[in-house]
JSON list of C-alpha atoms in Angstrom, two decimals:
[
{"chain": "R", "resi": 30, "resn": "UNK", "atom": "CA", "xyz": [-15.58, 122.74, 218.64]},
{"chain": "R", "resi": 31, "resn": "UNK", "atom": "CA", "xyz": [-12.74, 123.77, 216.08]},
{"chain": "R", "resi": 32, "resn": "UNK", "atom": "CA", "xyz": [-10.05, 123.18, 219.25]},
{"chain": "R", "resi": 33, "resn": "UNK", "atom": "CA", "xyz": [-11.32, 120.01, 220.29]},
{"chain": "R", "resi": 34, "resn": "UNK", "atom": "CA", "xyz": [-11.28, 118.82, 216.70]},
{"chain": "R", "resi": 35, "resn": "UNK", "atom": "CA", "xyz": [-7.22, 120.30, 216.38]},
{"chain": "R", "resi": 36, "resn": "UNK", "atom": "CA", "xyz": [-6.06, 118.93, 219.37]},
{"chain": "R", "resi": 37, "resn": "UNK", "atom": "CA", "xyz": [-7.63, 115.15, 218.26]},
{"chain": "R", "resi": 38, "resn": "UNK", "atom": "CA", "xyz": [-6.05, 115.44, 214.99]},
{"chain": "R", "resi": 39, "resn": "UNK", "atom": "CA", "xyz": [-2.46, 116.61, 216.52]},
{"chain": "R", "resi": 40, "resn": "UNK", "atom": "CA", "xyz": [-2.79, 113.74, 218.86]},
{"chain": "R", "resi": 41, "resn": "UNK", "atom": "CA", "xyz": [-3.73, 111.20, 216.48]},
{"chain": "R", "resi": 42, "resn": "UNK", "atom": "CA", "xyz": [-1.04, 112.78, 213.87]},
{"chain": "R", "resi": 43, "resn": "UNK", "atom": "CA", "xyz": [1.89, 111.70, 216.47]},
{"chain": "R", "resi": 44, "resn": "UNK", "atom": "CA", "xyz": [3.17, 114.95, 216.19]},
{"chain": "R", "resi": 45, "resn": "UNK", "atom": "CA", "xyz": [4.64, 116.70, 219.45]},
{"chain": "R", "resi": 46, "resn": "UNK", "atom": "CA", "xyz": [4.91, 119.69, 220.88]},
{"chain": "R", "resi": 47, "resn": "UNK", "atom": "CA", "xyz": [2.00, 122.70, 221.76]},
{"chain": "R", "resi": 48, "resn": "UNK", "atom": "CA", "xyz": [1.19, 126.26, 220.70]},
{"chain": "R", "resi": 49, "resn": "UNK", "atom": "CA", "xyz": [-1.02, 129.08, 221.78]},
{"chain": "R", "resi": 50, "resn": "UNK", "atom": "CA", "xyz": [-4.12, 129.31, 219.81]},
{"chain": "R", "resi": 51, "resn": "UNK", "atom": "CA", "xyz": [-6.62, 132.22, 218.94]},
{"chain": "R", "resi": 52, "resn": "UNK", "atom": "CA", "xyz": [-9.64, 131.42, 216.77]},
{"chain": "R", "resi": 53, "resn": "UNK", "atom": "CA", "xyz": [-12.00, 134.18, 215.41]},
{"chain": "R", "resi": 54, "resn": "UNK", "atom": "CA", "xyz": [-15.13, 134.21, 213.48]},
{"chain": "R", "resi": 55, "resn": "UNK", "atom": "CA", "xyz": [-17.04, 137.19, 212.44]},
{"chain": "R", "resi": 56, "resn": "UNK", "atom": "CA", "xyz": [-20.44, 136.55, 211.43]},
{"chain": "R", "resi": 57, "resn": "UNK", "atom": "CA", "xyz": [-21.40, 139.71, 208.91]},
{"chain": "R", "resi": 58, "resn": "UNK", "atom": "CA", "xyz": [-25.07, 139.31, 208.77]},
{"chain": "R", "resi": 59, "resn": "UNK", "atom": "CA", "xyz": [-25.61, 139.48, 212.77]},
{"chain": "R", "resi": 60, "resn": "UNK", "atom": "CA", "xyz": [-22.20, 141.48, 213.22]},
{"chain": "R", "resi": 61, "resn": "UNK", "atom": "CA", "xyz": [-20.97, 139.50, 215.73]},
{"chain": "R", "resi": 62, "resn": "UNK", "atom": "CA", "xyz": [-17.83, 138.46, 216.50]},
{"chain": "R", "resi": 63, "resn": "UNK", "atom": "CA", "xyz": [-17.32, 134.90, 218.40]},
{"chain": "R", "resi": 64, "resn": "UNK", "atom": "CA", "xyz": [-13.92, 134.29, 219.56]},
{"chain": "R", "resi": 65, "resn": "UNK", "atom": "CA", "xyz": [-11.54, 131.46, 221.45]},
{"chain": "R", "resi": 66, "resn": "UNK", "atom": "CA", "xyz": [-8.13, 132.29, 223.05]},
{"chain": "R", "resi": 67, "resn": "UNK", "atom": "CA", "xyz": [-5.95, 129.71, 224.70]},
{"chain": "R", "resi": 68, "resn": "UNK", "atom": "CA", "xyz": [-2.57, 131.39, 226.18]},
{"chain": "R", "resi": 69, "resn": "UNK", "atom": "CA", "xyz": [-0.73, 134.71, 225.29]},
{"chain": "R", "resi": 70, "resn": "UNK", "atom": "CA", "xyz": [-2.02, 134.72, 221.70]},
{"chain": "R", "resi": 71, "resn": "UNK", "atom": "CA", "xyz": [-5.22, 137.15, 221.22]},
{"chain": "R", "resi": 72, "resn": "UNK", "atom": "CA", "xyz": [-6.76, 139.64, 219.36]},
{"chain": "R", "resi": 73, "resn": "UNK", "atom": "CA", "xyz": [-7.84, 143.28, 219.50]},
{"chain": "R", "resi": 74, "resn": "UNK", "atom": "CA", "xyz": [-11.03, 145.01, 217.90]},
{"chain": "R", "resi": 75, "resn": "UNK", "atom": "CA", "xyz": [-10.33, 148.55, 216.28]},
{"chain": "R", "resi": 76, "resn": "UNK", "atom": "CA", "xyz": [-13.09, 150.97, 215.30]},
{"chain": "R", "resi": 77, "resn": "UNK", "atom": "CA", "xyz": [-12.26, 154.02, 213.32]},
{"chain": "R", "resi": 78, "resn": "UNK", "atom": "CA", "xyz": [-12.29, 157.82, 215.42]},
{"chain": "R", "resi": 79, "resn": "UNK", "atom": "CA", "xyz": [-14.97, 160.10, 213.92]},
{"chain": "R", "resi": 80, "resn": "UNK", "atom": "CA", "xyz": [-14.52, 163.50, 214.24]},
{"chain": "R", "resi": 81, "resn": "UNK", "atom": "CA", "xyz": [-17.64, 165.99, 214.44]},
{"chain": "R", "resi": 82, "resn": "UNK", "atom": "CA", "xyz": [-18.55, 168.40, 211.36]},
{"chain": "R", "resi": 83, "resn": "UNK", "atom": "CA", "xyz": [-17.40, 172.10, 212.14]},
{"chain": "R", "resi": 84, "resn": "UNK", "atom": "CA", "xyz": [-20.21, 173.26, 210.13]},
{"chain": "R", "resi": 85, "resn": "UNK", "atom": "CA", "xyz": [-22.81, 170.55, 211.26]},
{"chain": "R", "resi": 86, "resn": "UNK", "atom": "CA", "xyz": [-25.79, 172.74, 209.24]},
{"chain": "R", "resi": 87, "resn": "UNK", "atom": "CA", "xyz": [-24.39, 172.86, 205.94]},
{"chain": "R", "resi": 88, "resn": "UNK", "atom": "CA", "xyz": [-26.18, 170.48, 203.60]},
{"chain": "R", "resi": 89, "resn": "UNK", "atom": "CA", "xyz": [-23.27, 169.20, 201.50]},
{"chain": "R", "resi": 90, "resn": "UNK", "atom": "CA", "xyz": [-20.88, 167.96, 204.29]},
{"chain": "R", "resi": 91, "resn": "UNK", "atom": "CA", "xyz": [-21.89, 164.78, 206.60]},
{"chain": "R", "resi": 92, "resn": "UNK", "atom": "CA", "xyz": [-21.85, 165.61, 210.34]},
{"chain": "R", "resi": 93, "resn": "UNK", "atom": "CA", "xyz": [-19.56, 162.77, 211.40]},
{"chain": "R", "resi": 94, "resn": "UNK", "atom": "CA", "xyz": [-17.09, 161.12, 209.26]},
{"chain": "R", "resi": 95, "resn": "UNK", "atom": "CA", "xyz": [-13.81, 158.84, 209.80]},
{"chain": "R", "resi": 96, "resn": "UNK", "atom": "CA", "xyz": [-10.90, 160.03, 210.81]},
{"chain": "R", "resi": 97, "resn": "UNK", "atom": "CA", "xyz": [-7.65, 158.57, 208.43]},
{"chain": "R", "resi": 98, "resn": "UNK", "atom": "CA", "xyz": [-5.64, 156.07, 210.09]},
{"chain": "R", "resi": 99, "resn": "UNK", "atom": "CA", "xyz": [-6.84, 157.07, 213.48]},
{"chain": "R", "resi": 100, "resn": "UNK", "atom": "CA", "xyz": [-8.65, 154.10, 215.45]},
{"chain": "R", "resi": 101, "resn": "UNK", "atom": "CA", "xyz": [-9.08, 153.51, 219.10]},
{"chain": "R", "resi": 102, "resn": "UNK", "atom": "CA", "xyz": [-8.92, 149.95, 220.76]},
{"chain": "R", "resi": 103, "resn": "UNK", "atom": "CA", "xyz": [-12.32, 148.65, 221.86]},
{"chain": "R", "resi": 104, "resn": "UNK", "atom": "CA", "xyz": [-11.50, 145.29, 223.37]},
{"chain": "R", "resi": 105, "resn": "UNK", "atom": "CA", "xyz": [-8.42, 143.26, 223.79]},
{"chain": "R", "resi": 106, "resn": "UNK", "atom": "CA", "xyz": [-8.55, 140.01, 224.54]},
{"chain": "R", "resi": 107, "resn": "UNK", "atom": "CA", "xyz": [-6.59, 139.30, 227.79]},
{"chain": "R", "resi": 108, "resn": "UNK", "atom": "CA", "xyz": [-3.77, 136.69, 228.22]},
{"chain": "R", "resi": 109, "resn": "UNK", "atom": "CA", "xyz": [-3.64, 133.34, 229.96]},
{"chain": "R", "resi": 110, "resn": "UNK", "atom": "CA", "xyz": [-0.78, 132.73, 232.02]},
{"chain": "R", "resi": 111, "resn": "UNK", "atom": "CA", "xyz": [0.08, 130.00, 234.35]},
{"chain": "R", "resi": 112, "resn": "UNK", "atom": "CA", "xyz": [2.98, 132.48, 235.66]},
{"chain": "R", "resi": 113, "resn": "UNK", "atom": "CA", "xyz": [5.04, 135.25, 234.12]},
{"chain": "R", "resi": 114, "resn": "UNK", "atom": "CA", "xyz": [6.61, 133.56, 230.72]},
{"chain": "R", "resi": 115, "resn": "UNK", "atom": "CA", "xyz": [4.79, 130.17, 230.90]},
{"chain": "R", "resi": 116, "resn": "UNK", "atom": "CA", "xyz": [1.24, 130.89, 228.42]},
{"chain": "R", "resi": 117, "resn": "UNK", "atom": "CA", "xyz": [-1.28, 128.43, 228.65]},
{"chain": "R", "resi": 118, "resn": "UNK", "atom": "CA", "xyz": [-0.80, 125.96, 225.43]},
{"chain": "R", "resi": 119, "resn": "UNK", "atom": "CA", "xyz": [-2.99, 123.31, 223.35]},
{"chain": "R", "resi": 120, "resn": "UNK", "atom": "CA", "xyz": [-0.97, 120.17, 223.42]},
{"chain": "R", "resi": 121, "resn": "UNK", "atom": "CA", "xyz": [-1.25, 116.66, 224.03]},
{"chain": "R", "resi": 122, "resn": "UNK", "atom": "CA", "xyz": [1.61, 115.98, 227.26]},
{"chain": "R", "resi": 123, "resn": "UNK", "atom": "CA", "xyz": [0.63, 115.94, 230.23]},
{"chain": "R", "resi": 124, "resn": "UNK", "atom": "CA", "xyz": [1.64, 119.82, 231.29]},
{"chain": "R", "resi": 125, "resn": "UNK", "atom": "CA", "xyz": [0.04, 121.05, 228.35]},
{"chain": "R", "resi": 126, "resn": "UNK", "atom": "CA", "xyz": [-3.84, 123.02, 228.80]},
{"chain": "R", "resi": 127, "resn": "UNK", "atom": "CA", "xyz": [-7.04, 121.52, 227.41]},
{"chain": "R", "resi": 128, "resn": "UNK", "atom": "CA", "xyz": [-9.27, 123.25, 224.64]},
{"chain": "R", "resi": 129, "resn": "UNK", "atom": "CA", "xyz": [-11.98, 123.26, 227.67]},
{"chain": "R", "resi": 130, "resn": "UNK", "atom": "CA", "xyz": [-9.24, 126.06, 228.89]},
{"chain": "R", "resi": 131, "resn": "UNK", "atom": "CA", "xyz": [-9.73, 128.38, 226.25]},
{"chain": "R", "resi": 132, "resn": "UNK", "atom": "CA", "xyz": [-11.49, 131.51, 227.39]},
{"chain": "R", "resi": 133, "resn": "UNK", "atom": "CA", "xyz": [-14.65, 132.12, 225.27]},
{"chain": "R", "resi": 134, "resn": "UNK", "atom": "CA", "xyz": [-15.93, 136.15, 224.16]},
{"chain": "R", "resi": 135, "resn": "UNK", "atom": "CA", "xyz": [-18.20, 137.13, 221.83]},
{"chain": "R", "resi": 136, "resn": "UNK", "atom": "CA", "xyz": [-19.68, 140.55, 220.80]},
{"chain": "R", "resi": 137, "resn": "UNK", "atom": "CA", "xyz": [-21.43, 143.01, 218.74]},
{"chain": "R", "resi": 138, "resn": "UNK", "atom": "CA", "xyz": [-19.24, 144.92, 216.69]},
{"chain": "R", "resi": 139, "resn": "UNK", "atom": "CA", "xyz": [-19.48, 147.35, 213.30]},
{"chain": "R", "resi": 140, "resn": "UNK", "atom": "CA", "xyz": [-18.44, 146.59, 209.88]}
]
């Protein structure tokens, strides 16, 4: 796992200090998405409005097509808090969260 493998490298790196972390991979050829969110970091997934064809039975003009700059949100990933201000974090002290805390989501989405 990409978080296990950070937070081993950080730890081993004698660096301090933690971060929230939000990993994303879209696979094209299955179009899925496959996500990992630790904290208040995260993502949202956009998809294009399409508006309907006035004249749906003319032959030149397509009877759905995008609508510029107009999207709608179709998932947003939600937060991890411990309380109000205080995110969950990958680190390697003892109050800092685990990458077995990161909150897993994966779905089907359009390209």
């Amino acid at each position: 796992d990409i978080l296990e493998d950070a937070a081993e490298y950080v730890e081993a790196s004698g660096e301090k200090g933690s971060s929230t972390v939000c990993t994303v991979l879209v696979d094209g050829a299955h179009h899925r998405l496959t996500t990992s969110n630790l904290g208040d970091s995260g993502f949202i997934v956009l998809r294009q409005q399409v508006q309907s064809n006035p004249n749906p039975t003319s032959v030149t003009n397509n009877p759905t097509k995008p609508m510029p700059n107009t999207y709608k949100v179709v998932y947003r990933s939600p937060a991890q808090e411990h309380e109000f201000g205080r995110p969950y974090q990958l680190g390697h002290h003892e109050n800092s969260d685990s990458p077995a805390d990161a909150m897993p989501h994966s779905m089907i989405v359009e390209l």
